[in-house]
PDB file of C-alpha atoms in Angstrom:
ATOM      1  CA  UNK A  28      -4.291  -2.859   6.392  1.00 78.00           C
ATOM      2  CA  UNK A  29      -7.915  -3.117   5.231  1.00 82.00           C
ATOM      3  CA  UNK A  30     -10.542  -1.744   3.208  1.00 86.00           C
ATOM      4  CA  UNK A  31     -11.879  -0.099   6.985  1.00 88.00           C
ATOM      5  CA  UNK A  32      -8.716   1.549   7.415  1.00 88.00           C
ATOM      6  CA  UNK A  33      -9.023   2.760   3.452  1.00 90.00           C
ATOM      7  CA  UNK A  34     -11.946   4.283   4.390  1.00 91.00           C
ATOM      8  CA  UNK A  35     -10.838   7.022   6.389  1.00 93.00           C
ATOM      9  CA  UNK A  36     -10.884  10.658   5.364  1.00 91.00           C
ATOM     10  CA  UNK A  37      -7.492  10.891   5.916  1.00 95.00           C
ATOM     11  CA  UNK A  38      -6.065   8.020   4.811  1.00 93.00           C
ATOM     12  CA  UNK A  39      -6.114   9.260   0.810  1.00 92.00           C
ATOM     13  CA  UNK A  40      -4.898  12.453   1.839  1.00 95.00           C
ATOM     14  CA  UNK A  41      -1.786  10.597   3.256  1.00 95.00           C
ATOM     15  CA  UNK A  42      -1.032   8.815   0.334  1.00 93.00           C
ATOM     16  CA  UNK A  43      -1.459  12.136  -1.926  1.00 94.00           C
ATOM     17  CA  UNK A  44       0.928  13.403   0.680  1.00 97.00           C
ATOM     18  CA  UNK A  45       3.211  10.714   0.522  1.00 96.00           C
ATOM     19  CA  UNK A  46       3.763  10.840  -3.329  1.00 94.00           C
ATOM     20  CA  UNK A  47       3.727  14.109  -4.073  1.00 97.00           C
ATOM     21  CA  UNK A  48       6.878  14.152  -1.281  1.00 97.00           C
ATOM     22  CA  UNK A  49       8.419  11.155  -3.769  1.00 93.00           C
ATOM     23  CA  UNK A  50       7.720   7.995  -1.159  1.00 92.00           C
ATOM     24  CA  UNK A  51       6.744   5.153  -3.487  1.00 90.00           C
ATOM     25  CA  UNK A  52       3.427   3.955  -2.139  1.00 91.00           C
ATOM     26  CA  UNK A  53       2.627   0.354  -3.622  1.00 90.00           C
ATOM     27  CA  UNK A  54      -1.076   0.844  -2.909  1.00 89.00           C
ATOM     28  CA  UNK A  55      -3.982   0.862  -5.383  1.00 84.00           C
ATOM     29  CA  UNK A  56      -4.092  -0.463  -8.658  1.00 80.00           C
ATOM     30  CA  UNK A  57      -0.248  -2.743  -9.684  1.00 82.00           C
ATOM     31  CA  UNK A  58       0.172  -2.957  -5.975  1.00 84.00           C
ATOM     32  CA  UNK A  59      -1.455  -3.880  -2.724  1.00 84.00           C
ATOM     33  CA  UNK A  60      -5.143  -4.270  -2.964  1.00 82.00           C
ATOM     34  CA  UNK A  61      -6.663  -4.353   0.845  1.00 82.00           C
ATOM     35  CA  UNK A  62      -9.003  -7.027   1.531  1.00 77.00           C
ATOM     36  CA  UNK A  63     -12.074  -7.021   3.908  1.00 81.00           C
ATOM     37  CA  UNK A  64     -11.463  -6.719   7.238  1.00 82.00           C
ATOM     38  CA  UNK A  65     -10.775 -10.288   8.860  1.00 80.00           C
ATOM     39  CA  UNK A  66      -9.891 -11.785   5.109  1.00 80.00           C
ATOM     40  CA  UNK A  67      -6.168 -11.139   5.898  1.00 72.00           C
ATOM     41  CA  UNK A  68      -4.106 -13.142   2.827  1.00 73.00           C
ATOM     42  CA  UNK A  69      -0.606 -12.744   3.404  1.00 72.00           C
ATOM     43  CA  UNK A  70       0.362 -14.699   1.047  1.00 76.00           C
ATOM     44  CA  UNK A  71      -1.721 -12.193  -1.650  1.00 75.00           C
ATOM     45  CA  UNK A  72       0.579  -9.227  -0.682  1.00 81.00           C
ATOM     46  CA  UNK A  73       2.565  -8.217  -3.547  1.00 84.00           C
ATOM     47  CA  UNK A  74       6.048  -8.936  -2.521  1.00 88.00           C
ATOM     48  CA  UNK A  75       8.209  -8.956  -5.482  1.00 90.00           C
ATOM     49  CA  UNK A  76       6.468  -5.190  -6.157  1.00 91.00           C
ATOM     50  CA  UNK A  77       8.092  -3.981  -2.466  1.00 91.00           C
ATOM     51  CA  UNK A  78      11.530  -6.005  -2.946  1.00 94.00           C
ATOM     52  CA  UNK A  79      12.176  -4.797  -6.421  1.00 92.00           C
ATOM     53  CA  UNK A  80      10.769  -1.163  -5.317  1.00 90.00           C
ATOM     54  CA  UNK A  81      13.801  -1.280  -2.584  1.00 91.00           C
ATOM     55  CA  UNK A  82      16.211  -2.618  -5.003  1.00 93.00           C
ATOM     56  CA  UNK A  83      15.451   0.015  -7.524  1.00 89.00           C
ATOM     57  CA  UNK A  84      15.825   3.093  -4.913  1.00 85.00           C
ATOM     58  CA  UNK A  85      18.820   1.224  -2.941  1.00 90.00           C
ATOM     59  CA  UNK A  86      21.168   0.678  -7.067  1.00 82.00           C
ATOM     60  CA  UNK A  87      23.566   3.340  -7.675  1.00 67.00           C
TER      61      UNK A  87
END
């Protein structure tokens, strides 16, 4: 994902969407930042954020 997908009227909407229904979105601010489109950085993503997110809802 990039910052042209970001910019689509609906893409905000789906997050709201998304959290109010209790899905964990790691997007925005303490999680994934998109870059520009072509600037891919996979190495940027913030990984530990998604595998400690799983771990969390995954515990008893």
């Amino acid at each position: 994902m990039n910052v042209a997908y970001v910019q689509h009227v609906q893409f905000e909407r789906s997050v709201d969407t998304l959290r109010s229904m209790g899905v964990t979105v790691l997007y925005g601010g303490g999680g994934f930042v998109p870059n520009e489109p072509g600037q891919g950085q996979p190495n940027e993503y913030p990984w530990h954020l998604a595998l400690d997110t799983a771990s969390s809802v995954l515990s008893p």
